[in-house]
Amino acid sequence: MSKSSTPSSARDMSTPLLVGACIAWGTVTLLFFLLFTAPGEDGAQPAWFLLGINLLETGAFLLASVLCFRNWRSTQIASGRNVWFWIGLGLLFYVFGNILFFLWGNIWGLDPAVSLGDFFYIFSYIFLAAGMFKAVLPRRLNLELPQWLMVIGIGLGGILLAIFVNLAAAEATVIPSAPGAEVYLSQAEAPPVAVPDAAPEVAPTPPEPSKAPGWVSQLDKKLEPLADGVGLMYLIGDIVLLIIAGTLLVAFWGGRYSQSWKLIAIAAFCLYIADMFFAYAVNTDTYIEGSLWEVFWTFSAVFFGLGAVVEHAVSVHSRRSTRRRRS
């Protein structure tokens, strides 16, 4: 065996192993959600379960980030190294956001409207959108009318769904009207009502002391007024990612490198789905960490990783075939 064939065979072997690892990670996460979810009487999940799903989700984003940075370091990537640098940076910022979100809620026991992790999430959306936009920008989008209509339809659908989620949440939290509209019996018809004895007054339970460091508690109070602005930025970020994902799906359809960008588009769709569930649950005050729909966040990272692996494999194979034809 020649010296030059060893790295080549190693690269050929790494692709199916990495694809299998990504698929296995997503499968294990789904099974973990389905088999080990055990909410308590208050509906909350046990601490060990929350730790497990956070490790699986954060690990998936970290693995996807590493795979994107591998593409950035390669000189053979056809779609451009900068594309994968920005996508990898966005996924890495998502990892930081997950860690801070877990610390804020699970370790320090805070229930904030805004945490420091939210800013890392927002920057992750910016970097992901920049990377995906850089993938579309060099291509001449000579799309036909049905393709443009598909992109517009995806964008309008995303906007309408976001509006519906927020409107439905607003209706669910409306305070019921005063009982003056109800029909009551007159005093002559109304049966006498026994007045129960006054219940003994119970002293309110004092709140548990915060486990958070002083600077975290102070920062938490300062960030609370920013909740509406942060929510709007999430909404805009989701819609932008959705529109770019739809454009990617149409622009790369049927080309040599279409498979990787189809996977990237699916990753953006999964991220959008999870965010819409999260927005609805938070706005209706029904959010319980560890719900089954949270698996879409991990699926998003898995598809980003798969897209990076497929892009690397196709680019390397294409360059190798070109050299053979020239020789």
GROMACS .gro file of N, CA, C and O in nm, residues 18 22 25 58-74 77 84-93 95 301 304-309 312:
model
  160
   18LEU      N    1  -1.907   0.896   1.063
   18LEU     CA    2  -1.963   1.021   1.112
   18LEU      C    3  -2.113   1.029   1.083
   18LEU      O    4  -2.191   1.077   1.167
   22CYS      N    5  -2.399   1.062   1.378
   22CYS     CA    6  -2.504   1.164   1.383
   22CYS      C    7  -2.643   1.101   1.392
   22CYS      O    8  -2.727   1.144   1.473
   25TRP      N    9  -2.694   0.951   1.731
   25TRP     CA   10  -2.716   1.054   1.834
   25TRP      C   11  -2.862   1.098   1.834
   25TRP      O   12  -2.924   1.111   1.941
   58THR      N   13  -2.680   1.966   2.390
   58THR     CA   14  -2.558   2.047   2.383
   58THR      C   15  -2.446   1.970   2.312
   58THR      O   16  -2.370   2.027   2.232
   59GLY      N   17  -2.435   1.841   2.340
   59GLY     CA   18  -2.334   1.759   2.272
   59GLY      C   19  -2.357   1.751   2.123
   59GLY      O   20  -2.261   1.753   2.043
   60ALA      N   21  -2.484   1.745   2.081
   60ALA     CA   22  -2.515   1.740   1.937
   60ALA      C   23  -2.473   1.869   1.868
   60ALA      O   24  -2.415   1.868   1.759
   61PHE      N   25  -2.500   1.983   1.930
   61PHE     CA   26  -2.460   2.111   1.871
   61PHE      C   27  -2.308   2.125   1.869
   61PHE      O   28  -2.252   2.181   1.774
   62LEU      N   29  -2.241   2.075   1.974
   62LEU     CA   30  -2.095   2.083   1.977
   62LEU      C   31  -2.034   1.996   1.867
   62LEU      O   32  -1.940   2.038   1.798
   63LEU      N   33  -2.087   1.875   1.849
   63LEU     CA   34  -2.038   1.787   1.743
   63LEU      C   35  -2.060   1.849   1.606
   63LEU      O   36  -1.971   1.847   1.520
   64ALA      N   37  -2.180   1.906   1.584
   64ALA     CA   38  -2.208   1.969   1.455
   64ALA      C   39  -2.116   2.088   1.431
   64ALA      O   40  -2.069   2.111   1.318
   65SER      N   41  -2.086   2.164   1.537
   65SER     CA   42  -1.994   2.277   1.523
   65SER      C   43  -1.855   2.230   1.483
   65SER      O   44  -1.790   2.289   1.395
   66VAL      N   45  -1.806   2.123   1.546
   66VAL     CA   46  -1.674   2.069   1.513
   66VAL      C   47  -1.670   2.023   1.367
   66VAL      O   48  -1.571   2.048   1.295
   67LEU      N   49  -1.776   1.959   1.320
   67LEU     CA   50  -1.780   1.912   1.182
   67LEU      C   51  -1.782   2.029   1.083
   67LEU      O   52  -1.722   2.022   0.975
   68CYS      N   53  -1.850   2.138   1.120
   68CYS     CA   54  -1.850   2.256   1.033
   68CYS      C   55  -1.712   2.321   1.030
   68CYS      O   56  -1.666   2.364   0.923
   69PHE      N   57  -1.646   2.328   1.145
   69PHE     CA   58  -1.512   2.385   1.148
   69PHE      C   59  -1.413   2.296   1.071
   69PHE      O   60  -1.313   2.345   1.017
   70ARG      N   61  -1.439   2.166   1.066
   70ARG     CA   62  -1.355   2.077   0.984
   70ARG      C   63  -1.367   2.116   0.837
   70ARG      O   64  -1.266   2.119   0.764
   71ASN      N   65  -1.487   2.149   0.793
   71ASN     CA   66  -1.505   2.196   0.655
   71ASN      C   67  -1.434   2.329   0.633
   71ASN      O   68  -1.378   2.355   0.525
   72TRP      N   69  -1.440   2.417   0.734
   72TRP     CA   70  -1.374   2.546   0.721
   72TRP      C   71  -1.223   2.531   0.705
   72TRP      O   72  -1.160   2.605   0.629
   73ARG      N   73  -1.164   2.436   0.772
   73ARG     CA   74  -1.020   2.415   0.764
   73ARG      C   75  -0.977   2.345   0.635
   73ARG      O   76  -0.860   2.348   0.599
   74SER      N   77  -1.071   2.281   0.568
   74SER     CA   78  -1.037   2.209   0.445
   74SER      C   79  -1.029   2.304   0.326
   74SER      O   80  -1.111   2.396   0.312
   77ILE      N   81  -1.338   2.232   0.009
   77ILE     CA   82  -1.482   2.252   0.019
   77ILE      C   83  -1.530   2.340  -0.097
   77ILE      O   84  -1.482   2.453  -0.115
   84TRP      N   85  -1.888   2.769   0.607
   84TRP     CA   86  -1.890   2.674   0.718
   84TRP      C   87  -1.831   2.735   0.845
   84TRP      O   88  -1.863   2.690   0.956
   85PHE      N   89  -1.746   2.836   0.831
   85PHE     CA   90  -1.697   2.905   0.950
   85PHE      C   91  -1.813   2.972   1.024
   85PHE      O   92  -1.826   2.959   1.146
   86TRP      N   93  -1.897   3.045   0.950
   86TRP     CA   94  -2.007   3.115   1.015
   86TRP      C   95  -2.112   3.020   1.069
   86TRP      O   96  -2.167   3.042   1.178
   87ILE      N   97  -2.140   2.913   0.997
   87ILE     CA   98  -2.236   2.814   1.049
   87ILE      C   99  -2.180   2.746   1.174
   87ILE      O  100  -2.250   2.728   1.274
   88GLY      N  101  -2.052   2.709   1.171
   88GLY     CA  102  -1.989   2.648   1.288
   88GLY      C  103  -1.988   2.742   1.406
   88GLY      O  104  -2.011   2.701   1.521
   89LEU      N  105  -1.962   2.871   1.381
   89LEU     CA  106  -1.962   2.969   1.490
   89LEU      C  107  -2.102   2.985   1.549
   89LEU      O  108  -2.119   2.996   1.671
   90GLY      N  109  -2.203   2.984   1.462
   90GLY     CA  110  -2.340   2.992   1.511
   90GLY      C  111  -2.376   2.875   1.599
   90GLY      O  112  -2.440   2.890   1.704
   91LEU      N  113  -2.336   2.754   1.559
   91LEU     CA  114  -2.364   2.635   1.639
   91LEU      C  115  -2.287   2.638   1.770
   91LEU      O  116  -2.338   2.594   1.875
   92LEU      N  117  -2.165   2.691   1.769
   92LEU     CA  118  -2.086   2.701   1.892
   92LEU      C  119  -2.150   2.799   1.989
   92LEU      O  120  -2.154   2.774   2.111
   93PHE      N  121  -2.201   2.910   1.939
   93PHE     CA  122  -2.270   3.005   2.026
   93PHE      C  123  -2.397   2.944   2.083
   93PHE      O  124  -2.438   2.977   2.195
   95VAL      N  125  -2.420   2.636   2.171
   95VAL     CA  126  -2.369   2.556   2.283
   95VAL      C  127  -2.354   2.643   2.408
   95VAL      O  128  -2.398   2.606   2.518
  301ALA      N  129  -2.950   2.011   1.532
  301ALA     CA  130  -2.804   1.996   1.537
  301ALA      C  131  -2.759   1.874   1.459
  301ALA      O  132  -2.656   1.878   1.389
  304PHE      N  133  -2.762   1.959   1.090
  304PHE     CA  134  -2.648   2.046   1.057
  304PHE      C  135  -2.520   1.963   1.045
  304PHE      O  136  -2.439   1.983   0.954
  305GLY      N  137  -2.500   1.870   1.139
  305GLY     CA  138  -2.383   1.785   1.134
  305GLY      C  139  -2.381   1.695   1.011
  305GLY      O  140  -2.277   1.679   0.946
  306LEU      N  141  -2.496   1.637   0.978
  306LEU     CA  142  -2.504   1.552   0.859
  306LEU      C  143  -2.474   1.633   0.733
  306LEU      O  144  -2.404   1.585   0.642
  307GLY      N  145  -2.526   1.755   0.726
  307GLY     CA  146  -2.499   1.839   0.610
  307GLY      C  147  -2.350   1.867   0.595
  307GLY      O  148  -2.296   1.865   0.484
  308ALA      N  149  -2.282   1.893   0.707
  308ALA     CA  150  -2.138   1.919   0.701
  308ALA      C  151  -2.061   1.796   0.655
  308ALA      O  152  -1.967   1.806   0.574
  309VAL      N  153  -2.098   1.678   0.704
  309VAL     CA  154  -2.029   1.555   0.666
  309VAL      C  155  -2.049   1.526   0.517
  309VAL      O  156  -1.953   1.493   0.445
  312HIS      N  157  -1.848   1.766   0.297
  312HIS     CA  158  -1.705   1.733   0.297
  312HIS      C  159  -1.678   1.612   0.208
  312HIS      O  160  -1.582   1.612   0.129
   0.00000   0.00000   0.00000
